[in-house]
């Protein structure tokens, strides 16, 4: 029986996917798999029992992904499971910015207890007059699961949509509304847009990508939505753009100290609500649990952030699962062939290789140089 530990409050719908071959445990040192959301694992020591970590969400900044790979621990995430929830919140943010809704609500509350509220409302509402999004141009930076949903939804709302993605696959492009213009240079997107929404991961190559150089190329008064990560923004340059009017409104689900403490009326801060819908939490937990179960029982890897995708489907007999250094892959493949493997699947990703083979063997038979972790699944 496999043992599963959890951090954070995990959806009962997701945990309900566990079969009788799995048991929940409180002692994380006993766990073969861990399911979590935002719990920070960077200071944790991992026991030799731990084989997999499932993140009920897309981002894995709270998990030491590289260290896990070195220890032969497969880290999974749940891409796309919360995409609709983030899409809907992004649309809400866009409309809030267009119609000055947060400022209007805050002002209306100041009238509580005063006389003639109806007349005051009619007299003062003009200060919050906004614009409609119909007919405006939206730029979507990053056309992954969330970005595509946002782009397609805004076409349905009557907007002209321009998209950019440095790694757009043919399949992803085919899922976009045909009216969407996809550009291969961000510099071509910026000047066209009344609204810009960013949906890219935070990493070394994207950190601070929204800076003074980028802002300078945008329309004066552009409204900017960030439902991705705060680290994409250069805070000093962003605040300067807000002060100058280059950016008229900044809506974010990821406020850091600099943005929140700036306390500017043209910043709308949401408390990281993007994936915080009941449906998204259920979907993310279900995907994370299912992927961890499949790896532990069958050795299949789908949606890992530190290992290649490899699958042989449902296990029928004995199966060998091997995580190795990439330069040892050929030796491992030769060994499983020597053992008479009936079926083999393998792939490499960066410094690591994963080999899955239908073969009768034991750990000793594949304990060769470069193997990080080998399991016999029966």
C-alpha positions as a printed NumPy array, in Angstrom:
array([[  0.   ,   0.   ,   0.   ],
       [  1.241,   3.464,  -0.931],
       [  1.15 ,   6.261,   1.641],
       [  0.084,   9.805,   0.792],
       [  0.788,  12.909,   2.866],
       [ -0.79 ,  16.32 ,   2.425],
       [  0.033,  19.944,   3.138],
       [ -2.555,  22.738,   3.02 ],
       [ -6.248,  22.003,   2.796],
       [ -6.68 ,  19.655,  -0.155],
       [-10.062,  19.274,  -1.823],
       [-11.958,  16.18 ,  -0.603],
       [-13.019,  15.646,  -4.209],
       [ -9.367,  15.229,  -5.185],
       [ -8.462,  13.02 ,  -2.239],
       [-11.554,  10.989,  -3.002],
       [ -9.776,   9.782,  -6.158],
       [ -7.424,   7.674,  -4.004],
       [ -8.164,   3.971,  -4.307],
       [ -7.956,   1.337,  -1.583],
       [ -4.296,   0.847,  -2.504],
       [ -3.495,   4.252,  -0.999],
       [ -3.657,   5.502,   2.59 ],
       [ -3.405,   9.047,   3.961],
       [ -0.692,   9.514,   6.611],
       [  0.189,  12.387,   8.923],
       [  3.905,  11.598,   9.228],
       [  5.432,  13.061,   6.064],
       [  8.534,  10.887,   6.49 ],
       [  6.364,   7.858,   5.756],
       [  4.806,   9.331,   2.629],
       [  5.542,   7.951,  -0.834],
       [  3.646,  10.865,  -2.333],
       [  2.745,  14.346,  -1.105],
       [ -0.124,  16.491,  -2.382],
       [  0.047,  20.212,  -1.622],
       [ -0.941,  23.655,  -2.78 ],
       [  1.19 ,  26.62 ,  -1.651],
       [  3.092,  25.116,   1.302],
       [  6.795,  26.077,   1.109],
       [  8.956,  22.948,   0.926],
       [ 12.327,  24.624,   0.349],
       [ 13.553,  24.117,   3.911],
       [ 12.315,  20.529,   4.152],
       [ 14.454,  17.421,   4.189],
       [ 12.929,  14.608,   2.166],
       [ 12.945,  11.012,   3.317],
       [ 14.009,   8.183,   1.035],
       [ 10.37 ,   7.049,   1.014],
       [  9.249,  10.089,  -0.954],
       [  8.844,   9.325,  -4.657],
       [  6.494,  12.024,  -5.93 ],
       [  5.074,  15.455,  -5.133],
       [  1.819,  16.639,  -6.697],
       [  1.149,  20.376,  -6.787],
       [ -2.574,  21.139,  -6.935],
       [ -1.976,  24.153,  -9.158],
       [  0.303,  25.284, -11.96 ],
       [  3.152,  27.153, -10.231],
       [  5.87 ,  25.188,  -8.42 ],
       [  7.919,  28.045,  -6.932],
       [  7.213,  26.621,  -3.459],
       [  8.911,  23.31 ,  -4.299],
       [ 12.696,  22.767,  -4.656],
       [ 12.246,  21.232,  -8.093],
       [ 15.951,  20.829,  -8.938],
       [ 16.788,  19.229,  -5.589],
       [ 13.889,  16.846,  -6.034],
       [ 15.238,  15.782,  -9.426],
       [ 18.656,  15.12 ,  -7.922],
       [ 17.011,  12.865,  -5.333],
       [ 14.831,  11.047,  -7.843],
       [ 11.577,  12.675,  -6.699],
       [  9.156,  13.445,  -9.534],
       [  7.33 ,  16.779,  -9.19 ],
       [  3.948,  17.119, -10.905],
       [  1.761,  20.165, -11.4  ],
       [ -1.8  ,  20.629, -12.667],
       [ -1.636,  22.798, -15.791],
       [ -4.956,  24.029, -17.072],
       [ -7.007,  22.678, -14.162],
       [ -7.598,  26.176, -12.782],
       [ -7.552,  27.964, -16.139],
       [-11.234,  28.812, -16.293],
       [-11.23 ,  30.244, -12.772],
       [ -8.3  ,  32.544, -13.607],
       [ -9.889,  33.489, -16.931],
       [-13.108,  34.571, -15.241],
       [-11.265,  36.642, -12.637],
       [ -9.161,  38.269, -15.358],
       [-12.324,  39.28 , -17.212],
       [-13.724,  40.671, -13.964],
       [-10.514,  42.648, -13.442],
       [-10.683,  44.075, -16.934],
       [-14.263,  45.248, -16.483],
       [-13.502,  46.634, -13.01 ],
       [-10.723,  48.7  , -14.563],
       [-12.856,  49.852, -17.498],
       [-15.758,  51.014, -15.341],
       [-13.883,  52.254, -12.23 ],
       [-15.921,  49.821, -10.168],
       [-13.686,  49.515,  -7.053],
       [-13.429,  53.302,  -6.668],
       [-17.186,  53.671,  -7.156],
       [-17.934,  51.056,  -4.509],
       [-15.523,  52.675,  -2.051],
       [-17.133,  56.1  ,  -2.598],
       [-20.671,  54.739,  -2.211],
       [-19.713,  53.32 ,   1.187],
       [-18.702,  56.787,   2.376],
       [-22.362,  57.837,   2.044],
       [-23.586,  55.345,   4.634],
       [-25.669,  57.182,   7.25 ],
       [-25.856,  60.438,   5.306],
       [-29.081,  62.203,   4.198],
       [-30.385,  62.055,   0.659],
       [-28.19 ,  59.246,  -0.508],
       [-30.084,  58.847,  -3.78 ],
       [-29.474,  62.454,  -4.8  ],
       [-25.833,  62.302,  -3.758],
       [-25.339,  59.18 ,  -5.845],
       [-26.845,  60.808,  -8.931],
       [-24.79 ,  63.955,  -8.414],
       [-21.473,  62.212,  -7.792],
       [-21.558,  59.197, -10.051],
       [-20.078,  61.08 , -12.985],
       [-16.633,  61.013, -11.389],
       [-16.582,  57.241, -11.942],
       [-17.759,  57.175, -15.539],
       [-15.74 ,  54.604, -17.436],
       [-15.564,  53.065, -20.849],
       [-16.853,  49.866, -22.434],
       [-14.544,  47.088, -23.58 ],
       [-16.578,  46.47 , -26.75 ],
       [-14.501,  47.439, -29.766],
       [-11.288,  47.886, -27.776],
       [ -8.07 ,  45.99 , -28.51 ],
       [ -6.663,  43.5  , -26.024],
       [ -3.118,  42.192, -26.119],
       [ -2.557,  38.769, -24.537],
       [  1.053,  37.967, -23.67 ],
       [  1.34 ,  34.203, -23.249],
       [ -1.134,  31.911, -24.996],
       [ -1.041,  28.931, -22.676],
       [ -4.124,  27.339, -21.147],
       [ -5.212,  30.557, -19.4  ],
       [ -4.127,  33.025, -22.057],
       [ -6.032,  31.17 , -24.774],
       [ -9.225,  31.16 , -22.716],
       [ -8.894,  34.886, -22.017],
       [ -8.218,  35.656, -25.678],
       [-11.157,  33.601, -26.96 ],
       [-13.539,  34.967, -24.324],
       [-12.664,  38.55 , -25.202],
       [-13.342,  37.901, -28.881],
       [-16.796,  36.836, -27.725],
       [-17.132,  40.124, -25.838],
       [-16.53 ,  42.078, -29.019],
       [-12.867,  42.958, -28.566],
       [-10.102,  42.842, -31.129],
       [ -7.443,  40.489, -29.765],
       [ -3.727,  40.343, -30.513],
       [ -1.661,  37.545, -28.989],
       [  1.994,  36.695, -28.467],
       [  3.69 ,  33.524, -27.269],
       [  7.356,  32.684, -27.728],
       [  6.624,  28.946, -27.625],
       [  3.234,  28.644, -29.311],
       [  2.617,  25.127, -30.624],
       [  0.521,  24.38 , -33.678],
       [ -2.019,  22.627, -31.446],
       [ -2.315,  25.646, -29.132],
       [ -2.657,  27.981, -32.11 ],
       [ -5.447,  25.803, -33.515],
       [ -7.422,  26.353, -30.294],
       [ -7.458,  30.127, -30.775],
       [-10.367,  31.919, -32.399],
       [ -9.382,  32.48 , -36.052],
       [ -9.991,  36.222, -35.696],
       [ -7.082,  36.533, -33.224],
       [ -3.901,  37.995, -34.676],
       [ -0.767,  36.268, -33.377],
       [  2.438,  38.302, -33.641],
       [  5.966,  36.986, -33.284],
       [  7.359,  40.169, -31.716],
       [  6.091,  41.85 , -28.547],
       [  7.09 ,  45.186, -30.005],
       [  4.329,  44.705, -32.575],
       [  1.735,  44.022, -29.872],
       [  2.359,  46.905, -27.468],
       [  1.349,  49.934, -29.621],
       [ -1.994,  48.405, -30.708],
       [ -3.545,  47.661, -27.344],
       [ -5.981,  49.459, -25.079],
       [ -5.704,  46.57 , -22.605],
       [ -2.864,  44.125, -22.008],
       [ -3.079,  40.889, -20.026],
       [  0.014,  38.839, -19.22 ],
       [ -0.012,  35.061, -18.725],
       [  3.557,  33.739, -18.676],
       [  5.488,  31.778, -16.036],
       [  7.904,  33.532, -13.69 ],
       [ 11.471,  32.413, -14.319],
       [ 14.894,  33.917, -14.916],
       [ 14.06 ,  34.842, -18.51 ],
       [ 10.761,  36.583, -17.684],
       [ 11.638,  38.282, -14.39 ],
       [ 11.108,  42.026, -14.768],
       [ 10.198,  41.723, -18.457],
       [  7.556,  44.407, -18.006],
       [  9.838,  47.407, -17.589],
       [ 10.336,  50.977, -18.771],
       [ 11.366,  49.854, -22.262],
       [  8.183,  47.809, -22.659],
       [  5.93 ,  50.455, -21.127],
       [  7.312,  53.162, -23.407],
       [  6.027,  51.269, -26.463],
       [  2.457,  50.978, -25.126],
       [ -0.436,  53.318, -25.8  ],
       [ -0.878,  56.179, -23.355],
       [ -3.534,  55.184, -20.838],
       [ -3.29 ,  51.423, -21.401],
       [ -4.916,  49.222, -18.764],
       [ -2.663,  46.366, -17.644],
       [ -3.813,  43.075, -16.069],
       [ -1.369,  40.81 , -14.268],
       [ -2.938,  37.507, -13.231],
       [  0.334,  35.633, -13.606],
       [  3.114,  36.572, -11.141],
       [  4.392,  39.768,  -9.492],
       [  7.997,  39.008, -10.477],
       [  7.193,  39.731, -14.119],
       [  6.958,  43.433, -13.278],
       [  9.742,  45.918, -12.628],
       [  8.033,  47.682,  -9.727],
       [  9.899,  50.993, -10.001],
       [  9.185,  51.269, -13.719],
       [  5.562,  50.244, -13.206],
       [  4.973,  52.888, -10.529],
       [  6.58 ,  55.505, -12.757],
       [  4.306,  54.489, -15.654],
       [  1.269,  54.752, -13.38 ],
       [  2.342,  58.214, -12.195],
       [  2.863,  59.46 , -15.751],
       [ -0.443,  58.094, -17.023],
       [  1.234,  55.765, -19.503],
       [ -0.612,  53.003, -17.622],
       [ -3.99 ,  54.276, -16.482],
       [ -4.895,  51.251, -14.342],
       [ -2.957,  48.24 , -13.079],
       [ -4.97 ,  45.222, -11.951],
       [ -3.09 ,  42.422, -10.215],
       [ -3.786,  39.225,  -8.339],
       [ -0.162,  39.212,  -7.121],
       [  0.659,  42.259,  -5.034],
       [  4.108,  42.635,  -3.519],
       [  5.136,  45.133,  -0.859],
       [  6.077,  47.901,  -3.298],
       [  2.776,  47.805,  -5.151],
       [  0.52 ,  47.416,  -2.129],
       [  2.336,  50.077,  -0.111],
       [  2.189,  52.529,  -3.008],
       [ -1.544,  52.861,  -2.215],
       [ -2.375,  54.412,  -5.585],
       [ -5.992,  54.859,  -6.678],
       [ -5.19 ,  53.438, -10.119],
       [ -3.949,  50.118,  -8.709],
       [ -6.537,  47.395,  -8.134],
       [ -5.161,  44.631,  -5.924],
       [ -6.89 ,  41.275,  -5.512],
       [ -5.749,  38.793,  -2.828],
       [ -4.568,  35.968,  -5.125],
       [ -8.081,  34.765,  -5.907],
       [ -7.341,  33.402,  -9.387],
       [ -7.518,  29.701,  -8.575],
       [ -9.616,  30.125,  -5.446],
       [-12.873,  28.78 ,  -6.748],
       [-14.414,  25.578,  -5.474],
       [-14.333,  24.111,  -8.974],
       [-10.669,  24.984,  -9.552],
       [ -9.583,  23.531,  -6.217],
       [-11.433,  20.312,  -7.016],
       [ -9.988,  20.123, -10.519],
       [ -6.403,  20.841,  -9.44 ],
       [ -6.473,  18.357,  -6.568],
       [ -8.033,  15.682,  -8.751],
       [ -5.365,  16.102, -11.426],
       [ -2.504,  16.125,  -8.916],
       [ -3.79 ,  13.029,  -7.109],
       [ -4.432,  11.116, -10.34 ],
       [ -0.954,  11.861, -11.705],
       [  0.808,  10.852,  -8.479],
       [ -1.223,   7.625,  -8.297],
       [ -0.398,   6.77 , -11.921],
       [  3.31 ,   7.272, -11.296],
       [  3.416,   5.26 ,  -8.087],
       [  1.373,   2.359,  -9.481],
       [  2.291,   2.336, -13.171],
       [  5.464,   4.433, -13.411],
       [  3.864,   6.782, -15.935],
       [  4.929,  10.431, -15.883],
       [  2.527,  13.088, -17.175],
       [  2.795,  16.828, -16.429],
       [  6.046,  16.666, -14.486],
       [  8.079,  19.848, -14.167],
       [ 11.412,  18.1  , -13.567],
       [ 11.226,  14.821, -15.5  ],
       [ 10.35 ,  13.903, -19.096],
       [  6.899,  12.638, -20.031],
       [  6.916,   8.852, -20.458],
       [  3.989,   6.428, -20.397],
       [  3.265,   2.772, -21.122],
       [ -0.339,   2.919, -20.034],
       [ -1.789,   0.649, -17.366],
       [  0.653,  -1.881, -15.968],
       [ -0.134,  -5.518, -16.813],
       [  2.876,  -7.257, -15.278],
       [  6.227,  -6.383, -13.747],
       [  7.575,  -3.026, -14.765],
       [ 10.941,  -1.318, -14.196],
       [ 10.967,   2.445, -13.503],
       [ 14.365,   4.152, -13.731],
       [ 15.36 ,   7.776, -13.15 ],
       [ 18.926,   8.308, -14.327],
       [ 21.346,  10.953, -15.41 ],
       [ 20.895,  11.702, -19.094],
       [ 24.319,  10.381, -20.034],
       [ 23.455,   7.018, -18.448],
       [ 20.281,   6.504, -20.496],
       [ 21.963,   4.411, -23.189],
       [ 23.455,   2.061, -20.606],
       [ 20.1  ,   1.629, -18.861],
       [ 18.346,   0.95 , -22.164],
       [ 20.983,  -1.615, -23.07 ],
       [ 20.519,  -3.325, -19.709],
       [ 16.71 ,  -3.6  , -19.966],
       [ 17.088,  -4.902, -23.529],
       [ 19.547,  -7.514, -22.229],
       [ 16.976,  -8.518, -19.595],
       [ 14.417,  -9.14 , -22.341],
       [ 12.104,  -6.156, -21.992],
       [  8.814,  -6.651, -23.822],
       [  8.075,  -2.949, -24.141],
       [ 10.185,   0.129, -23.431],
       [  9.529,   3.869, -23.363],
       [ 12.126,   6.505, -22.545],
       [ 12.901,  10.189, -22.864],
       [ 15.399,  12.755, -21.626],
       [ 14.854,  16.23 , -20.254],
       [ 17.858,  18.372, -19.505],
       [ 20.218,  16.443, -17.234],
       [ 17.796,  13.597, -16.568],
       [ 16.434,  10.537, -18.312],
       [ 13.481,   8.342, -17.503],
       [ 13.143,   4.758, -18.659],
       [ 10.06 ,   2.586, -18.232],
       [ 10.181,  -1.058, -19.28 ],
       [  7.959,  -4.134, -19.101],
       [ 10.465,  -6.669, -17.819],
       [ 11.095,  -9.134, -15.004],
       [ 13.989,  -7.765, -12.968],
       [ 15.11 ,  -6.538,  -9.575],
       [ 16.816,  -3.347,  -8.43 ],
       [ 20.221,  -5.004,  -8.332],
       [ 20.017,  -5.844, -12.026],
       [ 19.809,  -2.189, -13.003],
       [ 22.029,  -0.697, -10.291],
       [ 24.462,   0.764, -12.791],
       [ 26.405,   4.024, -12.788],
       [ 24.217,   7.064, -13.325],
       [ 20.983,   5.54 , -11.991],
       [ 19.432,   7.872,  -9.408],
       [ 16.41 ,   5.775,  -8.484],
       [ 15.089,   2.448,  -9.731],
       [ 11.794,   0.798,  -8.777],
       [ 10.285,  -2.572,  -9.559],
       [  6.517,  -2.29 ,  -9.928],
       [  4.5  ,  -5.464,  -9.446]])
